[in-house]
């Protein structure tokens, strides 16, 4: 088998590989298609030898950096010993070890893990478990799920039903799963209720009780929310926001699901996003940094109360599974990844470097006319641009900001999702020098945007 030339690889990709979030026209344009050949640390290299900083850790998922041969060795050893067994009926040593490790890392009430392939499936599983939990207890009328406008939870049918992010692409697939209720999100810059924090006393959380009463408390099964939502601009809510959600869910017997798919495993400077709020959810969904992308795996984690309900339900307590759930190779790799995060203090590094970056981004606001806001936590920061921050004027369609910023960043050697929101989310291994270099490259891209648009 011969290695294809660059031109052959490009042609084959355009003809046979469907990159789902990019248009064929954009990919077919000159240099529109990137073929990534290798990664090392926080850097990626394409087939033309160009080097880029991976400013989004792939998709907020690489904690330990690229090119970790240790994880490749773990996968090789596990494949050589046991690549697969019937995950519906039997356990494997790596799956048991990983489930136990997650029990040790997560909030004290979390006890059991169900393994799946990715974040969408983890969310799908969480919604099923919440509804099944009520069914076992004779409360089968509880089927509705509350989620927040602006939040993203995945692309399977159930996950898409609770999605309410601007880029969820719900319309082509409707009607979706019935019973989805969407409520306003945390956004203190553009409060939908035109209130001001802290005088509002987290009104956006308290008003969710009105939605529950209007829908009928006996019909609401669960509420799902990210501790800190990247899709909604990485606004960090006050602790009282989450304690209020917990109180409301307890009052009406509603399962509280924390979607930690992006927040989890150190991205926010703590092991989990919920650790910032001293609130324990009933269910947690985890994925992405659980394996740093070295093998597909995710987990739905449930607390002792829900676990015991299923354990005591006999045959009614079985929930079904998927073929690749608890794959022993993926479990072994994920366990090795978590050990690296612990051993190298990457959660602490995320907090330390993230705080440094936060201060650098605040300085950028003094240097650029288009920076409206910078915010975030740990290695999950964001820069928000506006055409005129003083008046709040957004860019218009003719400005073509998404394409411009993405290209300008790429020209500076940065791979990120460009637009009016620029994420700063490199691997957790990023040191202070590398963080400063990334900030400098982003700054040059913003300066170019301002120059090209005459701002």
Short mmCIF file of C-alpha atoms in Angstrom, two decimals:
data_model
loop_
_atom_site.label_atom_id
_atom_site.label_comp_id
_atom_site.label_asym_id
_atom_site.label_seq_id
_atom_site.Cartn_x
_atom_site.Cartn_y
_atom_site.Cartn_z
CA UNK A 1 0.00 0.00 0.00
CA UNK A 2 1.59 3.23 -1.18
CA UNK A 3 1.27 6.53 0.65
CA UNK A 4 -0.89 8.96 -1.37
CA UNK A 5 0.57 12.25 -2.48
CA UNK A 6 -0.80 15.49 -1.02
CA UNK A 7 -2.92 16.02 -4.12
CA UNK A 8 -4.25 12.45 -4.06
CA UNK A 9 -5.07 12.72 -0.35
CA UNK A 10 -6.95 15.96 -0.90
CA UNK A 11 -8.89 14.52 -3.84
CA UNK A 12 -9.80 11.34 -1.93
CA UNK A 13 -10.89 13.35 1.10
CA UNK A 14 -13.19 15.60 -0.93
CA UNK A 15 -14.64 12.61 -2.77
CA UNK A 16 -15.11 10.13 0.07
CA UNK A 17 -14.73 11.72 3.54
CA UNK A 18 -17.76 13.64 4.79
CA UNK A 19 -16.60 16.34 7.22
CA UNK A 20 -20.00 17.01 8.78
CA UNK A 21 -19.78 20.65 9.87
CA UNK A 22 -18.09 22.11 6.77
CA UNK A 23 -19.61 22.84 3.39
CA UNK A 24 -18.16 21.06 0.38
CA UNK A 25 -17.65 24.43 -1.32
CA UNK A 26 -15.51 25.76 1.54
CA UNK A 27 -13.44 22.58 1.69
CA UNK A 28 -12.92 22.65 -2.09
CA UNK A 29 -11.55 26.21 -2.05
CA UNK A 30 -7.80 26.79 -2.31
CA UNK A 31 -6.22 25.57 0.93
CA UNK A 32 -9.71 25.08 2.35
CA UNK A 33 -9.04 21.52 3.46
CA UNK A 34 -6.51 20.83 6.20
CA UNK A 35 -5.14 17.31 6.57
CA UNK A 36 -3.57 16.93 10.02
CA UNK A 37 -0.70 14.47 10.02
CA UNK A 38 0.66 14.51 13.57
CA UNK A 39 0.53 16.21 16.94
CA UNK A 40 3.02 16.88 19.71
CA UNK A 41 2.25 18.66 22.97
CA UNK A 42 -0.05 21.59 22.19
CA UNK A 43 0.94 21.62 18.50
CA UNK A 44 -0.54 20.04 15.37
CA UNK A 45 1.18 19.61 12.00
CA UNK A 46 -0.54 19.35 8.63
CA UNK A 47 0.50 17.40 5.53
CA UNK A 48 2.35 20.45 4.21
CA UNK A 49 4.58 20.66 7.27
CA UNK A 50 2.87 23.70 8.79
CA UNK A 51 2.66 23.90 12.60
CA UNK A 52 -0.35 25.18 14.54
CA UNK A 53 -1.25 25.67 18.19
CA UNK A 54 -4.32 23.56 18.95
CA UNK A 55 -6.24 26.36 20.66
CA UNK A 56 -9.37 24.24 21.16
CA UNK A 57 -7.74 20.99 22.27
CA UNK A 58 -9.40 19.39 19.26
CA UNK A 59 -12.90 19.99 20.58
CA UNK A 60 -12.19 20.84 24.24
CA UNK A 61 -11.02 17.28 24.76
CA UNK A 62 -7.24 16.96 24.89
CA UNK A 63 -5.99 17.36 28.44
CA UNK A 64 -2.60 15.65 28.29
CA UNK A 65 -1.37 16.95 24.94
CA UNK A 66 -0.71 15.22 21.64
CA UNK A 67 1.73 12.40 21.00
CA UNK A 68 1.59 10.59 24.34
CA UNK A 69 3.33 7.29 23.56
CA UNK A 70 2.46 6.09 27.07
CA UNK A 71 -1.21 5.92 26.10
CA UNK A 72 -0.36 4.20 22.82
CA UNK A 73 1.57 1.58 24.78
CA UNK A 74 -1.39 1.04 27.13
CA UNK A 75 -3.70 0.53 24.14
CA UNK A 76 -1.25 -1.92 22.54
CA UNK A 77 -0.87 -3.95 25.72
CA UNK A 78 -4.62 -4.12 26.32
CA UNK A 79 -5.37 -5.04 22.69
CA UNK A 80 -2.81 -7.82 22.90
CA UNK A 81 -4.40 -9.19 26.07
CA UNK A 82 -8.14 -8.49 25.55
CA UNK A 83 -9.54 -6.22 22.86
CA UNK A 84 -13.21 -6.95 23.47
CA UNK A 85 -15.70 -9.07 25.36
CA UNK A 86 -19.52 -9.03 25.48
CA UNK A 87 -20.01 -5.75 27.33
CA UNK A 88 -23.74 -6.49 27.75
CA UNK A 89 -23.05 -9.49 30.00
CA UNK A 90 -19.50 -9.40 31.37
CA UNK A 91 -17.07 -7.04 33.03
CA UNK A 92 -13.42 -6.45 32.18
CA UNK A 93 -10.62 -5.41 34.52
CA UNK A 94 -10.08 -2.00 32.84
CA UNK A 95 -13.81 -1.19 33.01
CA UNK A 96 -13.96 -2.03 36.71
CA UNK A 97 -10.81 -0.02 37.40
CA UNK A 98 -12.07 3.01 35.48
CA UNK A 99 -15.49 2.96 37.13
CA UNK A 100 -13.80 2.79 40.53
CA UNK A 101 -11.46 5.65 39.64
CA UNK A 102 -14.40 7.83 38.60
CA UNK A 103 -16.11 7.03 41.91
CA UNK A 104 -13.00 8.36 43.67
CA UNK A 105 -12.78 11.58 41.60
CA UNK A 106 -16.42 12.65 41.42
CA UNK A 107 -18.70 14.21 44.07
CA UNK A 108 -19.30 11.98 47.08
CA UNK A 109 -22.81 10.88 46.14
CA UNK A 110 -21.84 9.57 42.67
CA UNK A 111 -21.45 5.77 42.73
CA UNK A 112 -21.99 4.05 39.38
CA UNK A 113 -20.79 4.52 35.80
CA UNK A 114 -22.37 3.43 32.51
CA UNK A 115 -19.83 3.58 29.68
CA UNK A 116 -20.69 4.64 26.13
CA UNK A 117 -18.80 6.05 23.12
CA UNK A 118 -19.18 9.83 23.25
CA UNK A 119 -20.80 12.82 24.89
CA UNK A 120 -24.03 12.67 22.87
CA UNK A 121 -24.57 9.07 23.96
CA UNK A 122 -23.76 9.96 27.57
CA UNK A 123 -26.48 12.63 27.45
CA UNK A 124 -28.91 10.28 25.72
CA UNK A 125 -28.27 7.70 28.42
CA UNK A 126 -28.75 10.27 31.19
CA UNK A 127 -32.15 11.28 29.83
CA UNK A 128 -33.22 7.64 29.55
CA UNK A 129 -32.05 6.84 33.07
CA UNK A 130 -33.88 9.86 34.52
CA UNK A 131 -37.16 8.85 32.88
CA UNK A 132 -36.67 5.17 33.75
CA UNK A 133 -35.95 6.12 37.37
CA UNK A 134 -39.36 7.77 37.66
CA UNK A 135 -41.03 4.84 35.86
CA UNK A 136 -39.62 2.35 38.40
CA UNK A 137 -41.05 4.49 41.20
CA UNK A 138 -44.52 4.54 39.67
CA UNK A 139 -44.20 8.08 38.33
CA UNK A 140 -44.37 7.35 34.63
CA UNK A 141 -46.08 10.67 33.89
CA UNK A 142 -42.76 12.42 34.45
CA UNK A 143 -41.19 12.58 30.98
CA UNK A 144 -40.44 16.24 30.22
CA UNK A 145 -36.88 17.59 30.31
CA UNK A 146 -35.85 21.18 30.98
CA UNK A 147 -32.77 22.58 29.25
CA UNK A 148 -31.41 26.07 28.70
CA UNK A 149 -31.49 28.29 25.64
CA UNK A 150 -27.98 28.60 24.24
CA UNK A 151 -26.77 25.27 25.62
CA UNK A 152 -25.39 22.38 23.59
CA UNK A 153 -25.78 18.73 24.57
CA UNK A 154 -25.05 16.61 21.50
CA UNK A 155 -26.38 15.26 18.21
CA UNK A 156 -28.33 12.06 18.89
CA UNK A 157 -32.12 12.39 18.74
CA UNK A 158 -32.61 12.79 22.48
CA UNK A 159 -29.60 15.06 22.92
CA UNK A 160 -30.66 17.18 19.96
CA UNK A 161 -34.11 17.54 21.52
CA UNK A 162 -32.67 19.23 24.60
CA UNK A 163 -30.22 21.29 22.54
CA UNK A 164 -30.99 24.97 22.29
CA UNK A 165 -27.68 26.34 21.03
CA UNK A 166 -27.65 28.58 17.98
CA UNK A 167 -25.76 25.93 15.97
CA UNK A 168 -27.83 22.91 17.07
CA UNK A 169 -29.38 22.38 13.59
CA UNK A 170 -32.65 21.05 14.99
CA UNK A 171 -34.99 22.02 12.17
CA UNK A 172 -34.12 19.32 9.57
CA UNK A 173 -34.80 16.56 12.11
CA UNK A 174 -38.01 17.76 13.71
CA UNK A 175 -40.24 16.56 15.20
CA UNK A 176 -37.78 15.45 17.83
CA UNK A 177 -38.38 13.71 21.18
CA UNK A 178 -41.46 15.32 22.77
CA UNK A 179 -41.42 17.03 26.15
CA UNK A 180 -38.43 19.35 25.79
CA UNK A 181 -38.82 22.62 27.71
CA UNK A 182 -36.29 25.42 27.10
CA UNK A 183 -35.63 28.15 29.66
CA UNK A 184 -33.33 31.23 29.59
CA UNK A 185 -29.65 30.70 30.30
CA UNK A 186 -27.06 32.59 32.32
CA UNK A 187 -26.09 35.75 30.46
CA UNK A 188 -25.41 38.69 32.72
CA UNK A 189 -24.34 40.87 29.77
CA UNK A 190 -27.64 40.51 27.93
CA UNK A 191 -30.07 39.40 30.60
CA UNK A 192 -33.33 38.27 28.95
CA UNK A 193 -35.18 39.70 31.96
CA UNK A 194 -33.31 43.04 31.78
CA UNK A 195 -32.09 42.63 35.34
CA UNK A 196 -28.69 43.22 36.93
CA UNK A 197 -26.68 40.83 39.09
CA UNK A 198 -26.49 40.61 42.09
CA UNK A 199 -29.66 42.64 42.66
CA UNK A 200 -31.56 40.15 40.49
CA UNK A 201 -30.97 37.42 43.11
CA UNK A 202 -30.42 34.86 40.27
CA UNK A 203 -33.90 35.50 38.87
CA UNK A 204 -32.99 33.42 35.79
CA UNK A 205 -32.76 30.36 38.06
CA UNK A 206 -35.76 31.15 40.24
CA UNK A 207 -38.10 31.67 37.29
CA UNK A 208 -37.55 28.04 36.22
CA UNK A 209 -40.00 27.13 38.97
CA UNK A 210 -42.69 28.99 37.01
CA UNK A 211 -41.95 26.83 33.95
CA UNK A 212 -42.28 23.69 36.06
CA UNK A 213 -45.60 24.81 37.47
CA UNK A 214 -46.91 25.69 34.01
CA UNK A 215 -45.84 22.32 32.58
CA UNK A 216 -47.12 20.42 35.62
CA UNK A 217 -44.61 19.16 38.22
CA UNK A 218 -45.90 15.62 37.81
CA UNK A 219 -44.78 15.69 34.16
CA UNK A 220 -41.19 16.97 34.56
CA UNK A 221 -38.54 14.25 34.82
CA UNK A 222 -35.22 16.08 34.64
CA UNK A 223 -33.28 19.27 34.14
CA UNK A 224 -29.98 19.20 32.23
CA UNK A 225 -27.39 22.00 32.25
CA UNK A 226 -23.66 22.44 31.87
CA UNK A 227 -22.04 23.86 35.02
CA UNK A 228 -20.40 26.46 32.75
CA UNK A 229 -21.68 26.56 29.16
CA UNK A 230 -19.14 27.05 26.38
CA UNK A 231 -21.93 27.17 23.80
CA UNK A 232 -23.49 30.06 25.72
CA UNK A 233 -20.25 32.03 25.93
CA UNK A 234 -18.57 30.58 29.05
CA UNK A 235 -20.45 32.75 31.54
CA UNK A 236 -19.57 31.56 35.05
CA UNK A 237 -22.71 31.64 37.19
CA UNK A 238 -22.81 32.62 40.84
CA UNK A 239 -22.89 29.77 43.35
CA UNK A 240 -26.43 30.71 44.26
CA UNK A 241 -27.55 29.93 40.71
CA UNK A 242 -26.69 26.26 41.06
CA UNK A 243 -27.87 25.95 44.65
CA UNK A 244 -31.21 27.38 43.51
CA UNK A 245 -31.47 24.80 40.72
CA UNK A 246 -30.71 22.07 43.25
CA UNK A 247 -33.42 23.33 45.61
CA UNK A 248 -36.03 23.55 42.85
CA UNK A 249 -35.26 20.06 41.56
CA UNK A 250 -35.46 18.62 45.08
CA UNK A 251 -38.76 20.38 45.70
CA UNK A 252 -40.44 18.86 42.64
CA UNK A 253 -38.68 15.46 42.52
CA UNK A 254 -36.75 16.35 39.35
CA UNK A 255 -33.48 14.65 38.42
CA UNK A 256 -30.68 17.23 38.11
CA UNK A 257 -28.23 16.33 35.33
CA UNK A 258 -24.89 18.14 35.14
CA UNK A 259 -23.47 17.93 31.62
CA UNK A 260 -19.72 17.81 32.32
CA UNK A 261 -18.76 16.64 28.83
CA UNK A 262 -16.66 19.78 28.23
CA UNK A 263 -16.17 21.00 31.83
CA UNK A 264 -14.94 17.72 33.27
CA UNK A 265 -11.44 16.46 34.12
CA UNK A 266 -9.67 19.75 34.77
CA UNK A 267 -10.80 22.05 31.97
CA UNK A 268 -12.15 24.62 34.46
CA UNK A 269 -9.27 24.39 36.93
CA UNK A 270 -11.05 21.84 39.11
CA UNK A 271 -11.72 18.18 38.40
CA UNK A 272 -15.33 18.98 37.50
CA UNK A 273 -17.27 22.13 36.80
CA UNK A 274 -19.69 21.37 39.62
CA UNK A 275 -16.79 21.50 42.08
CA UNK A 276 -16.91 25.30 41.77
CA UNK A 277 -20.47 25.45 43.09
CA UNK A 278 -20.55 22.97 46.01
CA UNK A 279 -23.66 21.33 44.54
CA UNK A 280 -23.96 17.61 43.83
CA UNK A 281 -26.07 16.55 40.83
CA UNK A 282 -28.04 13.32 40.55
CA UNK A 283 -26.44 12.39 37.22
CA UNK A 284 -23.25 13.58 35.51
CA UNK A 285 -22.39 13.15 31.84
CA UNK A 286 -18.68 12.94 31.04
CA UNK A 287 -16.64 12.41 27.88
CA UNK A 288 -13.91 14.29 25.92
CA UNK A 289 -11.05 14.71 28.44
CA UNK A 290 -11.80 11.36 30.06
CA UNK A 291 -9.42 9.91 27.45
CA UNK A 292 -8.00 13.11 25.91
CA UNK A 293 -9.24 11.79 22.57
CA UNK A 294 -6.84 8.83 22.53
CA UNK A 295 -9.78 6.40 22.36
CA UNK A 296 -13.55 6.97 22.08
CA UNK A 297 -15.26 6.69 25.45
CA UNK A 298 -17.76 8.54 27.64
CA UNK A 299 -19.64 7.83 30.85
CA UNK A 300 -22.99 8.54 32.43
CA UNK A 301 -22.47 8.69 36.20
CA UNK A 302 -25.34 8.28 38.68
CA UNK A 303 -25.64 8.92 42.39
CA UNK A 304 -26.29 6.32 45.05
CA UNK A 305 -30.01 7.12 45.27
CA UNK A 306 -30.63 6.39 41.60
CA UNK A 307 -28.25 3.42 41.54
CA UNK A 308 -30.04 1.77 44.48
CA UNK A 309 -33.43 2.32 42.87
CA UNK A 310 -32.33 0.39 39.78
CA UNK A 311 -30.55 -2.28 41.82
CA UNK A 312 -33.69 -2.96 43.84
CA UNK A 313 -35.99 -3.02 40.78
CA UNK A 314 -35.02 -6.48 39.55
CA UNK A 315 -35.55 -6.98 35.82
CA UNK A 316 -37.17 -3.57 35.57
CA UNK A 317 -33.80 -2.11 36.53
CA UNK A 318 -31.97 -3.14 33.33
CA UNK A 319 -31.38 -0.31 30.88
CA UNK A 320 -29.85 -1.93 27.79
CA UNK A 321 -26.47 -1.07 26.37
CA UNK A 322 -24.42 -0.46 23.26
CA UNK A 323 -21.90 -2.76 21.64
CA UNK A 324 -18.83 -0.66 22.30
CA UNK A 325 -19.79 0.54 25.77
CA UNK A 326 -17.10 -0.30 28.36
CA UNK A 327 -14.69 -1.38 25.61
CA UNK A 328 -11.66 -2.66 27.55
CA UNK A 329 -9.12 -0.86 25.35
CA UNK A 330 -10.89 2.49 25.69
CA UNK A 331 -11.30 1.97 29.44
CA UNK A 332 -7.60 1.17 29.83
CA UNK A 333 -6.58 4.24 27.84
CA UNK A 334 -8.96 6.48 29.79
CA UNK A 335 -7.58 5.19 33.08
CA UNK A 336 -4.04 5.87 31.89
CA UNK A 337 -5.07 9.37 30.82
CA UNK A 338 -6.58 10.16 34.23
CA UNK A 339 -3.41 8.90 35.90
CA UNK A 340 -1.35 11.32 33.78
CA UNK A 341 -3.65 14.21 34.72
CA UNK A 342 -3.16 13.36 38.41
CA UNK A 343 0.56 12.61 38.22
CA UNK A 344 1.44 15.80 36.35
CA UNK A 345 -0.90 18.08 38.30
CA UNK A 346 -2.72 19.19 35.15
CA UNK A 347 -5.87 20.27 37.01
CA UNK A 348 -3.76 22.62 39.10
CA UNK A 349 -1.88 23.77 35.98
CA UNK A 350 -5.20 24.55 34.31
CA UNK A 351 -6.15 26.81 37.21
CA UNK A 352 -2.73 28.50 37.35
CA UNK A 353 -2.28 29.10 33.61
CA UNK A 354 -5.96 29.94 33.21
CA UNK A 355 -5.70 32.74 35.77
CA UNK A 356 -2.63 34.10 33.98
CA UNK A 357 -4.46 34.00 30.66
CA UNK A 358 -7.49 35.71 32.18
CA UNK A 359 -5.32 38.67 33.19
CA UNK A 360 -3.68 38.77 29.74
CA UNK A 361 -7.08 38.83 28.04
CA UNK A 362 -8.19 41.71 30.25
CA UNK A 363 -5.10 43.61 29.00
CA UNK A 364 -6.11 42.87 25.40
CA UNK A 365 -9.30 44.84 25.94
CA UNK A 366 -7.14 47.95 26.31
CA UNK A 367 -5.34 47.19 23.04
CA UNK A 368 -8.23 46.37 20.72
CA UNK A 369 -11.30 48.40 19.77
CA UNK A 370 -13.45 45.36 18.99
CA UNK A 371 -13.08 43.36 22.21
CA UNK A 372 -16.35 43.63 24.08
CA UNK A 373 -15.77 41.10 26.85
CA UNK A 374 -13.34 38.43 28.04
CA UNK A 375 -14.41 35.75 30.48
CA UNK A 376 -14.15 32.14 31.49
CA UNK A 377 -12.35 29.98 33.99
CA UNK A 378 -9.32 27.70 33.94
CA UNK A 379 -8.39 26.68 30.41
CA UNK A 380 -11.86 27.57 29.13
CA UNK A 381 -11.64 31.26 28.31
CA UNK A 382 -13.37 33.23 25.56
CA UNK A 383 -12.88 36.57 23.80
CA UNK A 384 -16.10 38.22 22.60
CA UNK A 385 -15.84 40.72 19.75
CA UNK A 386 -18.32 43.37 18.64
CA UNK A 387 -18.18 45.89 15.83
CA UNK A 388 -18.73 48.65 18.37
CA UNK A 389 -18.46 47.50 21.99
CA UNK A 390 -19.52 50.93 23.26
CA UNK A 391 -22.97 50.66 21.64
CA UNK A 392 -23.20 46.88 21.59
CA UNK A 393 -23.35 46.82 17.78
CA UNK A 394 -22.70 43.34 16.39
CA UNK A 395 -20.90 42.58 13.14
CA UNK A 396 -23.18 42.25 10.15
CA UNK A 397 -23.28 39.50 7.55
CA UNK A 398 -21.19 41.49 5.07
CA UNK A 399 -18.31 41.59 7.56
CA UNK A 400 -17.96 37.79 7.19
CA UNK A 401 -16.37 37.65 10.63
CA UNK A 402 -16.50 33.89 11.11
CA UNK A 403 -14.52 33.14 7.95
CA UNK A 404 -12.18 36.09 8.43
CA UNK A 405 -11.23 35.34 12.03
CA UNK A 406 -10.81 31.62 11.38
CA UNK A 407 -8.46 32.36 8.46
CA UNK A 408 -6.53 35.09 10.28
CA UNK A 409 -5.97 32.77 13.24
CA UNK A 410 -4.85 30.02 10.91
CA UNK A 411 -2.43 32.39 9.20
CA UNK A 412 -0.97 33.07 12.65
CA UNK A 413 -0.56 29.33 13.26
CA UNK A 414 -3.65 28.87 15.45
CA UNK A 415 -6.41 26.33 14.91
CA UNK A 416 -9.62 27.47 16.59
CA UNK A 417 -13.26 28.14 15.89
CA UNK A 418 -13.18 31.74 14.70
CA UNK A 419 -15.94 34.32 14.74
CA UNK A 420 -17.22 36.93 17.16
CA UNK A 421 -16.37 34.45 19.94
CA UNK A 422 -12.76 33.25 20.02
CA UNK A 423 -12.16 30.34 22.43
CA UNK A 424 -8.93 29.90 24.37
CA UNK A 425 -8.87 26.23 25.33
CA UNK A 426 -5.53 24.55 24.55
CA UNK A 427 -4.42 21.29 26.23
CA UNK A 428 -4.01 21.41 30.00
CA UNK A 429 -0.28 20.82 29.55
CA UNK A 430 0.11 24.38 28.21
CA UNK A 431 2.76 26.31 30.13
CA UNK A 432 2.92 30.05 30.74
CA UNK A 433 5.28 30.72 27.81
CA UNK A 434 3.06 28.79 25.39
CA UNK A 435 -0.04 30.52 26.75
CA UNK A 436 1.53 33.93 26.18
CA UNK A 437 2.48 32.97 22.63
CA UNK A 438 -1.09 31.89 21.91
CA UNK A 439 -2.50 35.14 23.31
CA UNK A 440 -0.04 37.11 21.17
CA UNK A 441 -1.09 35.25 18.03
CA UNK A 442 -4.76 35.81 18.77
CA UNK A 443 -4.04 39.50 19.36
CA UNK A 444 -2.39 39.81 15.94
CA UNK A 445 -5.39 38.13 14.29
CA UNK A 446 -7.78 40.58 15.98
CA UNK A 447 -5.60 43.52 14.91
CA UNK A 448 -5.77 42.29 11.32
CA UNK A 449 -9.55 42.03 11.51
CA UNK A 450 -9.79 45.59 12.79
CA UNK A 451 -7.47 46.82 10.05
CA UNK A 452 -9.27 44.98 7.25
CA UNK A 453 -12.66 46.28 8.38
CA UNK A 454 -11.38 49.77 9.06
CA UNK A 455 -12.32 49.71 12.73
#
